PDB file of C-alpha atoms in Angstrom:
ATOM      1  CA  MET X   1     108.058  -9.171  51.400  1.00 92.00           C
ATOM      2  CA  THR X   2     108.748 -11.974  49.035  1.00 97.00           C
ATOM      3  CA  ALA X   3     106.852 -12.862  45.813  1.00 97.00           C
ATOM      4  CA  GLU X   4     105.657 -15.965  47.530  1.00 97.00           C
ATOM      5  CA  LYS X   5     104.169 -14.080  50.541  1.00 98.00           C
ATOM      6  CA  LEU X   6     102.564 -11.709  48.173  1.00 97.00           C
ATOM      7  CA  TYR X   7     101.162 -14.512  46.111  1.00 98.00           C
ATOM      8  CA  GLU X   8      99.625 -16.118  49.257  1.00 97.00           C
ATOM      9  CA  THR X   9      98.230 -12.831  50.542  1.00 97.00           C
ATOM     10  CA  LEU X  10      96.671 -11.766  47.238  1.00 97.00           C
ATOM     11  CA  LYS X  11      95.278 -15.132  46.454  1.00 97.00           C
ATOM     12  CA  LYS X  12      93.131 -15.147  49.478  1.00 97.00           C
ATOM     13  CA  ILE X  13      91.753 -11.767  48.583  1.00 96.00           C
ATOM     14  CA  GLN X  14      91.441 -12.196  44.898  1.00 96.00           C
ATOM     15  CA  GLU X  15      90.152 -15.574  44.294  1.00 96.00           C
ATOM     16  CA  PRO X  16      86.862 -15.168  46.118  1.00 96.00           C
ATOM     17  CA  LYS X  17      86.253 -12.056  43.598  1.00 95.00           C
ATOM     18  CA  GLY X  18      86.807 -14.356  40.743  1.00 95.00           C
ATOM     19  CA  ASN X  19      90.310 -13.010  39.979  1.00 97.00           C
ATOM     20  CA  TYR X  20      92.728 -16.018  39.662  1.00 98.00           C
ATOM     21  CA  PHE X  21      96.539 -16.063  39.251  1.00 98.00           C
ATOM     22  CA  ASN X  22      97.754 -17.223  35.907  1.00 97.00           C
ATOM     23  CA  LYS X  23      98.529 -21.030  36.372  1.00 96.00           C
ATOM     24  CA  ASP X  24     102.034 -20.714  34.962  1.00 96.00           C
ATOM     25  CA  LEU X  25     103.679 -19.726  38.173  1.00 97.00           C
ATOM     26  CA  GLU X  26     107.098 -20.179  37.023  1.00 97.00           C
ATOM     27  CA  ASN X  27     107.123 -18.128  33.914  1.00 96.00           C
ATOM     28  CA  MET X  28     104.295 -15.568  34.382  1.00 96.00           C
ATOM     29  CA  THR X  29     102.908 -15.192  37.852  1.00 98.00           C
ATOM     30  CA  MET X  30     105.878 -15.224  40.203  1.00 98.00           C
ATOM     31  CA  PRO X  31     108.114 -13.098  37.918  1.00 98.00           C
ATOM     32  CA  LEU X  32     105.069 -10.513  37.606  1.00 98.00           C
ATOM     33  CA  LEU X  33     104.724 -10.540  41.299  1.00 98.00           C
ATOM     34  CA  GLU X  34     108.578 -10.058  41.740  1.00 98.00           C
ATOM     35  CA  GLY X  35     108.190  -7.022  39.317  1.00 97.00           C
ATOM     36  CA  LEU X  36     105.356  -5.572  41.329  1.00 98.00           C
ATOM     37  CA  LEU X  37     107.631  -5.734  44.568  1.00 98.00           C
ATOM     38  CA  GLU X  38     110.524  -4.205  42.607  1.00 98.00           C
ATOM     39  CA  ASN X  39     108.331  -1.393  41.315  1.00 97.00           C
ATOM     40  CA  LYS X  40     107.250  -0.911  44.929  1.00 97.00           C
ATOM     41  CA  LYS X  41     110.734  -0.396  45.923  1.00 97.00           C
ATOM     42  CA  THR X  42     111.492   1.965  42.964  1.00 97.00           C
ATOM     43  CA  TYR X  43     108.239   4.028  43.125  1.00 97.00           C
ATOM     44  CA  GLY X  44     106.668   3.525  46.370  1.00 97.00           C
ATOM     45  CA  TYR X  45     103.661   1.623  44.938  1.00 98.00           C
ATOM     46  CA  MET X  46     103.051  -1.457  42.989  1.00 97.00           C
ATOM     47  CA  VAL X  47     102.639  -0.193  39.515  1.00 97.00           C
ATOM     48  CA  CYS X  48     102.185  -2.674  36.697  1.00 96.00           C
ATOM     49  CA  PRO X  49     105.399  -4.377  35.731  1.00 95.00           C
ATOM     50  CA  CYS X  50     104.165  -4.615  32.010  1.00 95.00           C
ATOM     51  CA  ARG X  51     103.941  -0.943  31.564  1.00 94.00           C
ATOM     52  CA  ILE X  52     106.305   2.082  31.841  1.00 93.00           C
ATOM     53  CA  ALA X  53     105.550   4.080  35.007  1.00 94.00           C
ATOM     54  CA  SER X  54     106.307   7.775  35.177  1.00 93.00           C
ATOM     55  CA  GLY X  55     107.136   7.789  38.939  1.00 94.00           C
ATOM     56  CA  GLU X  56     104.370  10.164  39.630  1.00 95.00           C
ATOM     57  CA  TYR X  57     101.589   8.536  41.544  1.00 96.00           C
ATOM     58  CA  GLU X  58      98.781  10.534  40.047  1.00 96.00           C
ATOM     59  CA  GLN X  59     100.052   9.924  36.454  1.00 94.00           C
ATOM     60  CA  ASP X  60     100.580   6.182  37.293  1.00 96.00           C
ATOM     61  CA  ARG X  61      97.403   5.771  39.411  1.00 97.00           C
ATOM     62  CA  ASP X  62      95.423   3.844  36.646  1.00 97.00           C
ATOM     63  CA  ILE X  63      98.228   1.278  36.345  1.00 97.00           C
ATOM     64  CA  ILE X  64      98.686   0.450  39.971  1.00 97.00           C
ATOM     65  CA  CYS X  65      97.932  -3.295  40.404  1.00 97.00           C
ATOM     66  CA  PRO X  66      95.282  -4.336  40.049  1.00 96.00           C
ATOM     67  CA  CYS X  67      94.915  -1.615  37.345  1.00 97.00           C
ATOM     68  CA  ALA X  68      91.913   0.260  36.282  1.00 97.00           C
ATOM     69  CA  TYR X  69      91.584  -1.835  33.064  1.00 97.00           C
ATOM     70  CA  ARG X  70      91.767  -5.252  34.610  1.00 97.00           C
ATOM     71  CA  GLU X  71      88.079  -5.662  35.071  1.00 96.00           C
ATOM     72  CA  PRO X  72      87.050  -4.846  31.540  1.00 97.00           C
ATOM     73  CA  ASP X  73      89.960  -6.820  30.259  1.00 97.00           C
ATOM     74  CA  MET X  74      89.018  -9.811  32.287  1.00 96.00           C
ATOM     75  CA  LYS X  75      85.368  -9.615  31.115  1.00 97.00           C
ATOM     76  CA  GLU X  76      86.297  -9.178  27.540  1.00 97.00           C
ATOM     77  CA  TYR X  77      89.374 -11.496  27.327  1.00 97.00           C
ATOM     78  CA  GLY X  78      89.479 -13.580  30.467  1.00 97.00           C
ATOM     79  CA  ALA X  79      92.872 -12.083  31.412  1.00 97.00           C
ATOM     80  CA  CYS X  80      94.197  -8.655  32.381  1.00 97.00           C
ATOM     81  CA  PHE X  81      96.869  -7.008  30.109  1.00 96.00           C
ATOM     82  CA  CYS X  82      99.822  -8.622  31.825  1.00 96.00           C
ATOM     83  CA  GLY X  83      98.219 -12.062  32.203  1.00 96.00           C
ATOM     84  CA  LEU X  84      98.699 -12.002  35.896  1.00 97.00           C
ATOM     85  CA  TYR X  85      95.094 -12.173  36.757  1.00 97.00           C
ATOM     86  CA  VAL X  86      92.813 -14.474  34.787  1.00 97.00           C
ATOM     87  CA  THR X  87      89.473 -16.028  35.132  1.00 97.00           C
ATOM     88  CA  GLU X  88      89.013 -19.524  36.202  1.00 96.00           C
ATOM     89  CA  GLU X  89      87.900 -20.517  32.729  1.00 96.00           C
ATOM     90  CA  TRP X  90      90.963 -18.804  31.002  1.00 96.00           C
ATOM     91  CA  ASN X  91      93.148 -21.078  33.268  1.00 96.00           C
ATOM     92  CA  ALA X  92      91.255 -24.157  32.261  1.00 96.00           C
ATOM     93  CA  ALA X  93      91.276 -23.341  28.538  1.00 94.00           C
ATOM     94  CA  PRO X  94      94.000 -24.709  26.085  1.00 91.00           C
ATOM     95  CA  GLU X  95      96.735 -21.991  25.618  1.00 87.00           C
ATOM     96  CA  GLU X  96      95.908 -21.712  21.879  1.00 88.00           C
ATOM     97  CA  GLU X  97      92.438 -20.317  22.851  1.00 90.00           C
ATOM     98  CA  HIS X  98      93.917 -17.354  24.787  1.00 93.00           C
ATOM     99  CA  GLU X  99      93.391 -14.039  22.979  1.00 92.00           C
ATOM    100  CA  TYR X 100      95.814 -11.164  22.912  1.00 94.00           C
ATOM    101  CA  VAL X 101      94.822  -8.495  25.331  1.00 96.00           C
ATOM    102  CA  PRO X 102      95.283  -5.075  23.810  1.00 95.00           C
ATOM    103  CA  GLU X 103      96.438  -2.036  25.762  1.00 95.00           C
ATOM    104  CA  ARG X 104      93.320  -0.070  26.863  1.00 95.00           C
ATOM    105  CA  ARG X 105      95.414   2.688  28.570  1.00 94.00           C
ATOM    106  CA  PRO X 106      94.756   6.082  26.735  1.00 92.00           C
ATOM    107  CA  PRO X 107      97.630   7.024  24.289  1.00 88.00           C
ATOM    108  CA  GLU X 108      98.056  10.399  26.183  1.00 86.00           C
ATOM    109  CA  LYS X 109      99.029   8.455  29.393  1.00 85.00           C
ATOM    110  CA  LEU X 110     101.511   6.293  27.300  1.00 80.00           C
ATOM    111  CA  ALA X 111     103.946   9.224  26.646  1.00 64.00           C
ATOM    112  CA  PHE X 112     105.118  11.433  29.439  1.00 58.00           C
TER     113      PHE X 112
END
């Protein structure tokens, strides 16, 4: 699968749910989708390309995209931790209005 095919597939599924891809396709969305595909080759699942995976499914389960933290991140900041998924309003807002999305993953899961 290519990043372009993944984009088209996920867009059809995610947009009706209010989860849009970052409008910066060249510098954000497509590189992140390529990272997801690379992680699938490496680990066997599409773990978040913005985090360090352990390679153990159960340990990484909360960061398999869309991660367990996407919904609260989008509700609070309008974007997920990576900036792959955003709200429609986030995409429409000027870049200077975008807030930094802090890591929600528990510290004990960051070190392995």
